[in-house]
Amino acid sequence: MKKILIVGLVIFFVFNIFLFIQYEKHFHHQQQHYQLNNDNNNAKLDIATLIDKQNIKLNNNQDKQLNNRIENYNSDNKDGYKEEYNNEDEFNDKEPSYFSHVLNEHVPYYAKLLKQSEECDNSFSFGFYQSWRNNKQTYCEPLSTTTTKINNHKNINNKNNINGSKVTCYRFRQPRHSGPDIFCTLQNVLIDFGKLTTMGNDCNEKWGLIDNCARYYTFPEGSIKGKCKRSDVFHTRNKWPTGHFQAINRPIFAGFSSVNEWNEEEEISDDILIIDNPVLLTARDNVLNTYHSMEDFVNAYLVLETLKINVKRDNLQLLIIDQDLDGPYLSMWEKAFSSSSKGKTTTTKNDEITTRIVTKDWTRNGRKVLFRNAIVNLPGASSPIVKDIATTNPCGPLTDLFVNFGRHVLKSFGFKVPPYRANSNAVVGAAANENVLTEKRIEVNITIIDRKYHPFRKDAQRKIENMKELVAELESKFSRITMDSISVKTNVFVVDFATIPFEKQLERIYNTQILIGVHGAGLTQMLFMAGGANVLKAPLQKGIKLQKQWVCGGGSVIEIPPLFGTHYSNMASWSGHTYYLTQASSPQVDVGEIVGKVRSSIYECVGFYKSFI
């Protein structure tokens, strides 16, 4: 028996030594294959691909990054985005903060300020944007470095004007994601919209899209062209493996073809439209559901922050490349993610570029567009907003990404947001002294989401049947009360967000301090609650005079079961709101339990308000 045991142990150790040798050989091969030249022609390791292949733990060495400040990735303007700021001022280690290019202001570095974990930093904070930047790769290298900016149409047929196409991608495995996510920038790339077709019935099987993929376009090979050479990041230079990209971005890159020379008769026709401004290309994941629509918006924000783009300063334009409905959130794309000023274009005709949605005229008439600087947005499912929907995420009570995303949207629609510091003038909208509160009385708005029955999803249980009883009890208990020497006036609003335009939705939630709702997409509105006053919970704001919307700080969210995940408990933590969960489920809610949680929320408001007066 001992001999058998000894022989077994010998075989076990020999086998493990063999596996280790094979692993070392394979790892060395991967290192050789995935080495890329960086912008300074120094070899560097493709960490993202190695993580994907070998499941190696990424060490971002964040402290070293902070000491070195921010690398100026676009200092030579090779990717088309001009850096206009002094990067030495971008990160402030004494008072943890950094410069947000999207918001155009210094913002608190919450991961450091609130002593959050490295995982939280690399998931939602400054380290998150740095991780994306550190995983920048050139996928298609320009065949010529000559690039002359076109100033008028007579130069269009000069081939030197459109040499040097380039595809640069940012491929990063976000913490707690199963694999790498990717977005790309395209320089001097031609898209022939006349070649686009609607996806067929086999689209789910072919592209792995989630639902209703017939609303998307198919990009046949050659519909996108660039004068560049594919990088060695792939095993083959013939075609990019579509599996390397994700979901709705796969068919886009399947249509890319590299060309050695531009065909003046075919590619450079007289009616070509040339767009010099950066353009965000996005195929939307959803247009009706608030939660899933926010996936695309949060992605757009993190992409712009990673690339250091400011919507107004850089005159960002938007091109939606799907065939879905406009939906209620089109105004959010237009105001928060595209510049109101017209972009600079070069065209033979006196027509205006449609910078919103690819129209049927573009596909029917064979519109050809040369994009100087295009950005292919992250697909919706890659969004950090869907992280840990089945478990509690450890990050909070504030995270940079969601706090600043909410501020960006509010500012884009002209709402006032509180300054980060007492000596700051960063109050947007009306005069900073309007509605300043100095007396011992406050007004608290409670918004209850009136989720209607959905005939297709059969969500009868996800509504509040005894709504009248709930409203009456809240008004009876809290209409006018005194709590801890503070007079409190409470207003109750019942809203079906699905029936009002987004601007009205935003106005209602901006003036909300306590949000109540059954688990559902409407609770996503918490991202814009209380006038963005969640930032006032951080220890930097003593001395700020409160506006009426800010009396509760981030305010409170009360969620009513049935639950289908931890979407909104995580979101409340990420965006700086106090979260309550009722034990009783809908449709007949426990009014007494909700009243108790509202009382706790108002008490928290009073405590917060008293710390400022």
Coordinates of C-alpha atoms in Angstrom, one line a residue, residues 26-606:
H26 CA 3.4 29.2 -23.2
F27 CA 3.7 32.3 -21.1
H28 CA 7.0 33.2 -22.8
H29 CA 5.4 32.7 -26.2
Q30 CA 2.5 35.0 -25.2
Q31 CA 4.9 37.6 -24.1
Q32 CA 6.7 37.5 -27.4
H33 CA 3.5 37.5 -29.4
Y34 CA 1.7 40.3 -27.5
Q35 CA 4.6 42.8 -27.3
L36 CA 3.6 46.1 -28.9
N37 CA 5.5 49.2 -29.6
N38 CA 4.3 52.2 -27.6
D39 CA 4.2 55.7 -28.9
N40 CA 7.8 56.2 -27.9
N41 CA 8.8 53.0 -29.7
N42 CA 9.5 51.2 -26.4
A43 CA 8.3 47.6 -26.2
K44 CA 5.6 47.1 -23.6
L45 CA 3.5 44.1 -22.6
D46 CA -0.1 43.8 -23.6
I47 CA -1.3 43.3 -20.1
A48 CA -5.0 43.2 -21.0
T49 CA -4.6 40.3 -23.4
L50 CA -2.3 38.4 -21.0
I51 CA -4.9 38.8 -18.3
D52 CA -7.5 37.5 -20.7
K53 CA -5.4 34.5 -21.7
Q54 CA -3.6 33.7 -18.5
N55 CA -5.8 35.2 -15.8
I56 CA -2.9 37.0 -14.3
K57 CA -3.6 39.5 -11.5
L58 CA -3.1 43.1 -12.7
N59 CA -1.0 45.2 -10.4
N60 CA -1.6 48.8 -11.3
N61 CA 0.9 50.1 -8.8
Q62 CA -1.4 53.0 -8.1
D63 CA 0.8 54.9 -5.7
K64 CA 3.6 55.1 -8.3
Q65 CA 1.1 56.4 -10.9
L66 CA 0.0 59.1 -8.5
N67 CA 3.5 60.2 -7.8
N68 CA 4.2 60.4 -11.5
R69 CA 0.9 62.4 -11.9
I70 CA -1.0 61.8 -15.1
E71 CA 0.8 60.6 -18.3
N72 CA 0.0 62.9 -21.2
Y73 CA -1.2 60.3 -23.6
N74 CA -2.1 62.8 -26.3
S75 CA 0.7 65.3 -26.0
D76 CA 1.8 64.8 -29.6
N77 CA -1.9 64.9 -30.8
K78 CA -1.3 61.6 -32.7
D79 CA -4.8 60.5 -31.8
G80 CA -6.4 63.8 -32.7
Y81 CA -7.3 65.1 -29.3
K82 CA -5.4 68.2 -28.3
E83 CA -4.3 68.3 -24.6
E84 CA -4.8 71.9 -23.3
Y85 CA -4.1 71.5 -19.6
N86 CA -1.1 71.4 -17.4
N87 CA -1.0 67.8 -16.1
E88 CA 1.0 68.8 -13.1
D89 CA -2.2 70.5 -11.9
E90 CA -4.4 67.6 -12.7
F91 CA -3.8 65.6 -9.6
N92 CA -3.6 67.2 -6.1
D93 CA -2.2 64.8 -3.5
K94 CA -2.5 67.2 -0.5
E95 CA -6.2 67.5 -0.9
P96 CA -7.1 64.3 -2.9
S97 CA -8.6 65.6 -6.1
Y98 CA -8.0 65.6 -9.9
F99 CA -9.1 67.5 -13.0
S100 CA -12.2 66.1 -14.6
H101 CA -12.1 67.0 -18.3
V102 CA -15.8 66.2 -18.8
L103 CA -16.8 68.5 -16.0
N104 CA -14.0 71.0 -16.7
E105 CA -13.2 71.4 -12.9
H106 CA -11.2 69.8 -10.2
V107 CA -13.2 67.1 -8.4
P108 CA -12.6 65.2 -5.1
Y109 CA -10.8 61.9 -5.4
Y110 CA -13.2 59.9 -3.3
A111 CA -11.3 56.6 -3.3
K112 CA -8.4 58.4 -1.6
L113 CA -10.4 60.9 0.4
L114 CA -12.7 58.3 1.9
K115 CA -9.9 55.7 2.1
Q116 CA -11.7 53.2 -0.2
S117 CA -10.0 50.0 -1.4
E118 CA -7.8 49.7 -4.4
E119 CA -10.5 47.7 -6.0
C120 CA -12.9 50.6 -5.6
D121 CA -10.3 53.0 -7.0
N122 CA -9.9 50.8 -10.1
S123 CA -13.6 50.3 -10.5
F124 CA -15.1 53.8 -10.2
S125 CA -12.4 56.4 -9.4
F126 CA -9.4 58.1 -10.8
G127 CA -7.6 54.7 -10.9
F128 CA -10.4 53.5 -13.1
Y129 CA -9.7 56.0 -15.9
Q130 CA -5.9 55.5 -15.5
S131 CA -6.4 51.7 -15.9
W132 CA -8.2 52.3 -19.2
R133 CA -5.5 54.7 -20.4
N134 CA -2.7 52.2 -19.4
N135 CA -4.3 49.6 -21.7
K136 CA -4.2 51.6 -24.8
Q137 CA -3.2 49.6 -27.9
T138 CA -2.7 50.5 -31.6
Y139 CA -4.8 48.1 -33.6
C140 CA -4.2 49.5 -37.1
E141 CA -1.0 51.6 -37.8
P142 CA -1.0 54.4 -40.4
L143 CA 0.7 53.6 -43.6
S144 CA 1.8 57.2 -43.9
T145 CA 2.5 59.8 -41.3
T146 CA 1.5 62.6 -43.6
T147 CA -1.8 64.1 -42.5
T148 CA -2.8 67.5 -43.8
K149 CA -6.0 69.1 -42.4
I150 CA -8.6 69.8 -45.0
N151 CA -9.7 73.4 -45.1
N152 CA -11.8 73.5 -48.2
H153 CA -13.2 71.2 -50.7
K154 CA -10.7 71.7 -53.5
N155 CA -8.1 69.8 -51.4
I156 CA -10.3 66.7 -51.0
N157 CA -8.8 64.9 -54.0
N158 CA -5.3 65.3 -52.7
K159 CA -4.6 61.8 -51.3
N160 CA -2.1 63.2 -48.8
N161 CA -5.0 64.8 -47.0
I162 CA -6.4 61.5 -45.9
N163 CA -3.3 59.4 -45.4
G164 CA -2.5 58.0 -42.0
S165 CA -5.6 56.2 -40.8
K166 CA -5.3 54.8 -37.3
V167 CA -7.3 52.6 -35.0
T168 CA -6.5 52.8 -31.3
C169 CA -8.4 50.7 -28.8
Y170 CA -8.6 50.6 -25.0
R171 CA -9.1 47.1 -23.7
F172 CA -9.4 46.7 -20.0
R173 CA -10.7 44.0 -17.7
Q174 CA -12.8 45.8 -15.1
P175 CA -12.7 44.4 -11.6
R176 CA -15.4 41.8 -11.2
H177 CA -16.0 41.5 -14.9
S178 CA -15.7 38.1 -16.6
G179 CA -13.5 39.4 -19.4
P180 CA -12.0 42.5 -21.0
D181 CA -14.2 45.4 -22.3
I182 CA -13.1 47.5 -25.2
F183 CA -13.7 50.9 -26.9
C184 CA -11.8 52.3 -29.9
T185 CA -10.9 55.6 -31.6
L186 CA -10.7 55.8 -35.4
Q187 CA -8.7 58.5 -37.2
N188 CA -9.1 59.3 -40.9
V189 CA -11.5 56.4 -41.4
L190 CA -14.1 56.3 -44.2
I191 CA -17.6 54.8 -43.7
D192 CA -19.8 54.1 -46.7
F193 CA -23.3 54.1 -45.2
G194 CA -24.7 53.0 -48.5
K195 CA -23.3 49.5 -47.8
L196 CA -25.1 49.2 -44.4
T197 CA -28.0 46.7 -44.2
T198 CA -30.5 45.8 -41.5
M199 CA -29.5 42.6 -39.6
G200 CA -31.4 39.5 -40.6
N201 CA -33.2 36.9 -38.5
D202 CA -29.9 35.1 -37.8
C203 CA -28.4 38.1 -36.0
N204 CA -28.6 36.6 -32.5
E205 CA -26.8 33.4 -33.5
K206 CA -24.3 35.3 -35.6
W207 CA -23.4 38.2 -33.4
G208 CA -24.5 37.1 -29.9
L209 CA -26.7 40.2 -29.4
I210 CA -29.2 40.1 -26.6
D211 CA -32.6 41.1 -27.9
N212 CA -34.2 42.6 -31.0
C213 CA -30.9 42.8 -32.9
A214 CA -32.8 43.5 -36.1
R215 CA -32.8 47.2 -35.0
Y216 CA -29.0 47.3 -35.6
Y217 CA -27.0 47.6 -38.8
T218 CA -24.8 45.0 -40.5
F219 CA -21.5 46.4 -41.7
P220 CA -20.4 44.3 -44.7
E221 CA -16.6 44.0 -45.2
G222 CA -15.4 47.2 -46.9
S223 CA -18.1 49.4 -45.5
I224 CA -15.4 50.9 -43.2
K225 CA -12.0 51.6 -44.7
G226 CA -8.7 52.9 -43.4
K227 CA -5.3 53.3 -44.9
C228 CA -3.4 51.4 -42.2
K229 CA -1.8 48.1 -41.4
R230 CA -3.2 45.8 -38.7
S231 CA -1.1 45.5 -35.6
D232 CA 0.6 42.3 -34.4
V233 CA -1.8 42.3 -31.5
F234 CA -3.7 39.7 -33.6
H235 CA -2.5 36.3 -34.8
T236 CA -3.7 37.2 -38.3
R237 CA -3.6 40.5 -40.3
N238 CA -6.3 39.4 -42.7
K239 CA -9.3 40.0 -40.4
W240 CA -10.0 41.0 -36.8
P241 CA -11.5 38.2 -34.9
T242 CA -15.0 39.4 -34.1
G243 CA -15.0 37.7 -30.8
H244 CA -12.4 40.1 -29.7
F245 CA -15.0 42.8 -29.6
Q246 CA -18.3 42.8 -27.8
A247 CA -21.9 42.4 -28.7
I248 CA -23.2 45.3 -30.8
N249 CA -19.7 46.5 -31.7
R250 CA -18.7 43.2 -33.4
P251 CA -20.5 43.8 -36.7
I252 CA -19.0 47.3 -36.8
F253 CA -15.4 46.1 -36.8
A254 CA -16.3 43.1 -39.0
G255 CA -16.8 45.7 -41.7
F256 CA -13.4 47.3 -41.4
S257 CA -10.9 46.8 -44.3
S258 CA -7.4 48.1 -44.6
V259 CA -6.4 49.7 -47.9
N260 CA -2.9 50.5 -49.2
E261 CA -4.1 53.4 -51.3
W262 CA -7.3 55.4 -51.6
N263 CA -9.3 54.8 -54.7
E264 CA -10.2 58.4 -55.8
E265 CA -13.1 57.3 -58.0
E266 CA -14.7 55.0 -55.4
E267 CA -13.7 56.3 -52.0
I268 CA -13.1 60.0 -52.7
S269 CA -16.2 61.0 -54.5
D270 CA -17.4 64.6 -54.9
D271 CA -20.1 64.3 -52.3
I272 CA -17.9 63.0 -49.5
L273 CA -18.6 64.5 -46.1
I274 CA -15.5 65.1 -44.0
I275 CA -16.0 65.7 -40.3
D276 CA -13.0 67.2 -38.4
N277 CA -14.6 67.3 -35.0
P278 CA -14.5 64.3 -32.7
V279 CA -17.7 62.2 -33.2
L280 CA -19.1 59.7 -30.7
L281 CA -20.6 56.7 -32.5
T282 CA -23.0 54.7 -30.4
A283 CA -25.4 51.8 -31.0
R284 CA -27.8 52.0 -28.1
D285 CA -28.5 49.1 -25.9
N286 CA -32.0 50.3 -25.0
V287 CA -34.1 53.4 -25.6
L288 CA -37.1 53.0 -23.3
N289 CA -35.9 51.3 -20.1
T290 CA -34.2 53.9 -17.8
Y291 CA -31.8 51.5 -16.2
H292 CA -30.6 49.9 -19.4
S293 CA -30.5 53.3 -21.2
M294 CA -28.2 54.5 -18.5
E295 CA -25.7 51.8 -19.4
D296 CA -24.9 53.6 -22.6
F297 CA -24.8 57.1 -20.9
V298 CA -22.4 56.0 -18.1
N299 CA -20.2 54.3 -20.8
A300 CA -20.1 57.5 -22.8
Y301 CA -19.1 59.5 -19.7
L302 CA -16.2 57.1 -18.8
V303 CA -15.0 57.0 -22.4
L304 CA -14.9 60.8 -22.6
E305 CA -13.2 61.1 -19.3
T306 CA -10.6 58.5 -20.3
L307 CA -9.9 60.3 -23.5
K308 CA -9.9 63.7 -21.7
I309 CA -12.6 65.1 -23.9
N310 CA -14.9 68.0 -22.9
V311 CA -18.1 68.1 -24.9
K312 CA -18.3 71.9 -25.4
R313 CA -14.6 72.7 -25.6
D314 CA -13.9 70.0 -28.1
N315 CA -17.2 70.4 -30.0
L316 CA -18.1 66.8 -29.7
Q317 CA -20.6 65.5 -32.1
L318 CA -22.9 62.5 -31.8
L319 CA -23.9 59.9 -34.4
I320 CA -26.4 57.2 -33.3
I321 CA -25.9 54.1 -35.5
D322 CA -29.0 52.1 -34.8
Q323 CA -32.6 52.0 -36.1
D324 CA -34.4 52.1 -32.8
L325 CA -36.9 54.6 -31.7
D326 CA -35.8 58.1 -30.6
G327 CA -37.0 57.2 -27.1
P328 CA -37.4 59.6 -24.2
Y329 CA -33.7 60.0 -23.6
L330 CA -32.7 61.4 -27.0
S331 CA -32.5 64.9 -25.4
M332 CA -29.9 63.6 -22.9
W333 CA -27.7 62.5 -25.8
E334 CA -28.1 65.9 -27.4
K335 CA -27.5 68.0 -24.3
A336 CA -25.0 66.0 -22.3
F337 CA -23.0 64.2 -25.0
S338 CA -23.0 66.4 -28.0
S339 CA -22.1 70.1 -28.5
S340 CA -24.8 72.5 -29.3
S341 CA -22.5 74.3 -31.8
K342 CA -22.3 72.8 -35.3
G343 CA -19.2 70.9 -36.0
K344 CA -16.7 71.7 -38.7
T345 CA -17.4 69.8 -41.9
T346 CA -16.2 69.8 -45.4
T347 CA -18.6 68.9 -48.2
T348 CA -19.3 69.7 -51.8
K349 CA -23.0 70.4 -51.2
N350 CA -24.6 73.1 -49.1
D351 CA -26.2 70.5 -46.8
E352 CA -25.9 70.2 -43.0
I353 CA -24.6 67.1 -41.4
T354 CA -27.1 65.0 -39.4
T355 CA -25.2 64.5 -36.2
R356 CA -27.8 62.6 -34.3
I357 CA -29.1 59.4 -36.0
V358 CA -28.1 57.7 -39.2
T359 CA -31.0 58.5 -41.4
K360 CA -32.4 56.2 -44.1
D361 CA -31.3 58.8 -46.6
W362 CA -27.7 58.1 -45.7
T363 CA -28.1 54.4 -46.4
R364 CA -30.4 54.8 -49.4
N365 CA -28.3 57.4 -51.1
G366 CA -24.9 55.9 -50.3
R367 CA -23.6 58.7 -48.0
K368 CA -19.8 58.5 -47.5
V369 CA -18.3 60.1 -44.5
L370 CA -14.7 60.5 -43.6
F371 CA -14.2 60.8 -39.9
R372 CA -11.1 62.6 -38.7
N373 CA -11.7 61.5 -35.1
A374 CA -14.4 58.9 -34.4
I375 CA -15.0 57.2 -31.0
V376 CA -16.9 53.8 -30.9
N377 CA -18.6 53.8 -27.5
L378 CA -18.5 50.9 -25.1
P379 CA -21.4 48.5 -25.7
G380 CA -24.1 48.8 -23.0
A381 CA -23.5 45.5 -21.3
S382 CA -19.9 46.6 -20.5
S383 CA -21.2 49.4 -18.2
P384 CA -20.1 49.6 -14.6
I385 CA -23.7 50.2 -13.7
V386 CA -24.4 46.5 -14.1
K387 CA -21.6 45.4 -11.9
D388 CA -22.6 43.0 -9.1
I389 CA -26.3 42.9 -9.8
A390 CA -26.6 39.7 -7.7
T391 CA -24.4 40.6 -4.8
T392 CA -23.5 43.6 -2.7
N393 CA -20.6 45.7 -4.1
P394 CA -18.2 46.9 -1.4
C395 CA -17.6 50.4 -2.9
G396 CA -19.2 53.5 -1.4
P397 CA -20.6 55.7 0.1
L398 CA -19.6 57.9 -2.8
T399 CA -17.8 56.9 -6.1
D400 CA -16.3 59.4 -8.5
L401 CA -17.9 57.9 -11.6
F402 CA -21.5 58.0 -10.5
V403 CA -21.4 61.2 -8.5
N404 CA -19.7 63.1 -11.4
F405 CA -21.9 61.5 -14.0
G406 CA -24.9 62.8 -12.2
R407 CA -23.4 66.2 -11.9
H408 CA -22.5 66.3 -15.6
V409 CA -26.1 65.5 -16.7
L410 CA -27.6 68.1 -14.3
K411 CA -25.1 70.8 -15.4
S412 CA -25.9 69.9 -19.1
F413 CA -29.5 70.7 -18.5
G414 CA -28.8 73.9 -16.6
F415 CA -29.5 72.8 -13.1
K416 CA -27.6 74.2 -10.1
V417 CA -25.2 71.8 -8.5
P418 CA -23.4 72.4 -5.2
P419 CA -19.7 73.4 -5.3
Y420 CA -17.2 70.9 -4.1
R421 CA -15.6 73.5 -1.8
A422 CA -16.8 76.5 0.2
N423 CA -14.5 78.8 -1.8
S424 CA -15.7 77.5 -5.1
N425 CA -17.9 79.3 -7.6
A426 CA -19.0 76.1 -9.3
V427 CA -22.7 76.7 -8.9
V428 CA -24.4 76.3 -12.3
G429 CA -27.7 77.9 -13.2
A430 CA -29.3 80.8 -11.3
A431 CA -27.4 83.1 -9.0
A432 CA -25.5 81.3 -6.2
N433 CA -27.4 83.2 -3.4
E434 CA -30.9 82.2 -4.7
N435 CA -33.0 80.3 -2.2
V436 CA -30.1 80.1 0.3
L437 CA -31.4 78.6 3.6
T438 CA -30.3 80.1 6.9
E439 CA -33.4 79.6 9.0
K440 CA -34.4 76.7 11.2
R441 CA -36.9 75.3 8.7
I442 CA -36.7 73.1 5.7
E443 CA -38.9 71.6 3.0
V444 CA -38.5 67.9 2.1
N445 CA -40.0 66.4 -1.1
I446 CA -41.0 62.8 -1.2
T447 CA -41.4 61.2 -4.6
I448 CA -43.2 57.9 -4.9
I449 CA -42.8 56.1 -8.2
D450 CA -46.2 54.9 -9.5
R451 CA -45.2 52.0 -11.6
K452 CA -48.0 51.0 -13.9
Y453 CA -48.9 47.4 -14.9
H454 CA -46.8 46.3 -17.9
P455 CA -49.0 44.1 -20.2
F456 CA -46.0 42.4 -21.8
R457 CA -43.9 41.7 -18.7
K458 CA -46.9 40.9 -16.5
D459 CA -45.5 42.9 -13.6
A460 CA -48.8 43.2 -11.7
Q461 CA -47.0 42.6 -8.4
R462 CA -44.5 45.4 -9.0
K463 CA -46.9 48.2 -8.2
I464 CA -48.4 49.8 -5.1
E465 CA -52.1 48.9 -5.0
N466 CA -52.7 50.8 -1.7
M467 CA -51.1 54.0 -3.0
K468 CA -53.9 56.3 -1.7
E469 CA -53.5 54.9 1.8
L470 CA -49.7 55.3 1.7
V471 CA -50.0 59.0 0.5
A472 CA -52.6 59.8 3.0
E473 CA -50.6 58.4 5.9
L474 CA -47.4 60.2 4.8
E475 CA -49.3 63.5 4.5
S476 CA -50.9 63.0 7.9
K477 CA -47.7 62.2 9.7
F478 CA -45.2 64.5 8.1
S479 CA -47.1 67.4 6.5
R480 CA -45.7 69.8 9.1
I481 CA -43.6 68.6 12.0
T482 CA -40.8 69.8 14.2
M483 CA -37.9 67.5 14.7
D484 CA -34.9 68.4 16.8
S485 CA -35.8 72.1 16.9
I486 CA -36.1 72.2 13.0
S487 CA -39.5 72.9 11.4
V488 CA -40.1 70.5 8.5
K489 CA -42.6 70.9 5.8
T490 CA -43.1 67.7 3.7
N491 CA -44.6 67.4 0.2
V492 CA -45.6 64.1 -1.4
F493 CA -45.6 63.6 -5.1
V494 CA -46.8 60.5 -7.0
V495 CA -45.1 60.2 -10.4
D496 CA -45.2 57.8 -13.3
F497 CA -41.9 58.7 -15.0
A498 CA -42.8 56.8 -18.1
T499 CA -45.5 59.3 -19.0
I500 CA -43.5 62.5 -18.9
P501 CA -40.5 63.8 -21.0
F502 CA -37.0 63.4 -19.7
E503 CA -36.6 67.1 -18.9
K504 CA -39.7 66.9 -16.6
Q505 CA -38.4 63.6 -15.1
L506 CA -35.1 65.4 -14.3
E507 CA -36.8 68.4 -12.8
R508 CA -38.9 66.2 -10.5
I509 CA -36.0 64.0 -9.3
Y510 CA -33.7 67.1 -8.9
N511 CA -36.2 68.4 -6.3
T512 CA -36.6 65.1 -4.6
Q513 CA -35.0 64.3 -1.2
I514 CA -36.7 61.0 -0.5
L515 CA -37.4 58.5 -3.3
I516 CA -39.8 55.6 -2.8
G517 CA -40.4 52.8 -5.3
V518 CA -40.9 49.1 -6.0
H519 CA -37.8 47.5 -7.5
G520 CA -37.6 48.7 -11.1
A521 CA -35.9 50.9 -13.7
G522 CA -37.5 54.1 -12.3
L523 CA -35.3 53.9 -9.3
T524 CA -32.3 54.7 -11.6
Q525 CA -33.5 58.3 -11.3
M526 CA -31.7 58.4 -8.0
L527 CA -28.5 59.3 -10.0
F528 CA -29.9 62.8 -10.3
M529 CA -31.5 63.3 -6.9
A530 CA -31.4 66.2 -4.5
G531 CA -29.7 68.6 -6.9
G532 CA -26.4 66.6 -6.8
A533 CA -26.0 67.4 -3.1
N534 CA -24.5 63.9 -2.5
V535 CA -21.1 65.6 -2.8
L536 CA -21.8 67.6 0.4
K537 CA -21.5 64.4 2.4
A538 CA -17.7 64.4 1.8
P539 CA -15.6 66.3 4.4
L540 CA -14.6 69.2 2.2
Q541 CA -17.6 71.4 2.2
K542 CA -17.9 73.2 5.6
G543 CA -19.0 76.8 5.0
I544 CA -21.1 76.2 1.9
K545 CA -24.6 77.8 2.1
L546 CA -27.3 75.4 1.3
Q547 CA -29.8 75.7 -1.5
K548 CA -33.3 74.4 -0.9
Q549 CA -32.6 71.2 -2.9
W550 CA -29.6 70.3 -0.8
V551 CA -31.1 70.2 2.7
C552 CA -30.7 66.4 2.9
G553 CA -27.4 65.9 1.2
G554 CA -27.7 62.9 -1.0
G555 CA -31.1 62.1 0.4
S556 CA -32.7 58.6 0.8
V557 CA -33.9 55.8 -1.4
I558 CA -36.6 53.4 -0.1
E559 CA -36.9 50.2 -2.2
I560 CA -39.9 47.9 -2.0
P561 CA -39.6 44.2 -2.9
P562 CA -39.9 41.9 -4.8
L563 CA -36.2 42.2 -5.5
F564 CA -34.6 40.9 -8.7
G565 CA -31.0 41.7 -7.7
T566 CA -28.9 44.3 -5.9
H567 CA -29.0 46.9 -8.7
Y568 CA -30.4 49.8 -6.6
S569 CA -28.8 49.1 -3.2
N570 CA -25.4 49.2 -5.0
M571 CA -26.4 52.3 -7.0
A572 CA -27.5 54.1 -3.9
S573 CA -24.1 53.5 -2.3
W574 CA -22.2 54.4 -5.4
S575 CA -24.1 57.7 -5.8
G576 CA -24.1 58.8 -2.2
H577 CA -27.7 58.1 -1.0
T578 CA -28.9 56.5 2.2
Y579 CA -30.6 53.2 1.3
Y580 CA -33.6 51.5 3.0
L581 CA -35.2 48.2 2.1
T582 CA -38.7 47.3 3.3
Q583 CA -39.4 43.8 4.5
A584 CA -43.0 43.8 3.2
S585 CA -43.4 43.3 -0.6
S586 CA -45.8 44.9 -3.1
P587 CA -48.5 45.1 -4.3
Q588 CA -50.0 45.7 -0.9
V589 CA -47.2 47.5 0.9
D590 CA -46.8 47.8 4.7
V591 CA -47.7 51.5 5.1
G592 CA -46.5 51.6 8.7
E593 CA -43.1 50.2 7.8
I594 CA -42.6 52.8 5.0
V595 CA -43.7 55.6 7.3
G596 CA -41.0 54.5 9.8
K597 CA -38.3 54.6 7.1
V598 CA -39.5 58.0 6.0
R599 CA -39.2 59.2 9.6
S600 CA -35.6 58.0 9.7
S601 CA -34.9 59.7 6.4
I602 CA -36.3 63.1 7.6
Y603 CA -34.3 62.7 10.9
E604 CA -31.2 62.3 8.8
C605 CA -32.1 65.4 6.8
V606 CA -32.4 67.4 9.9

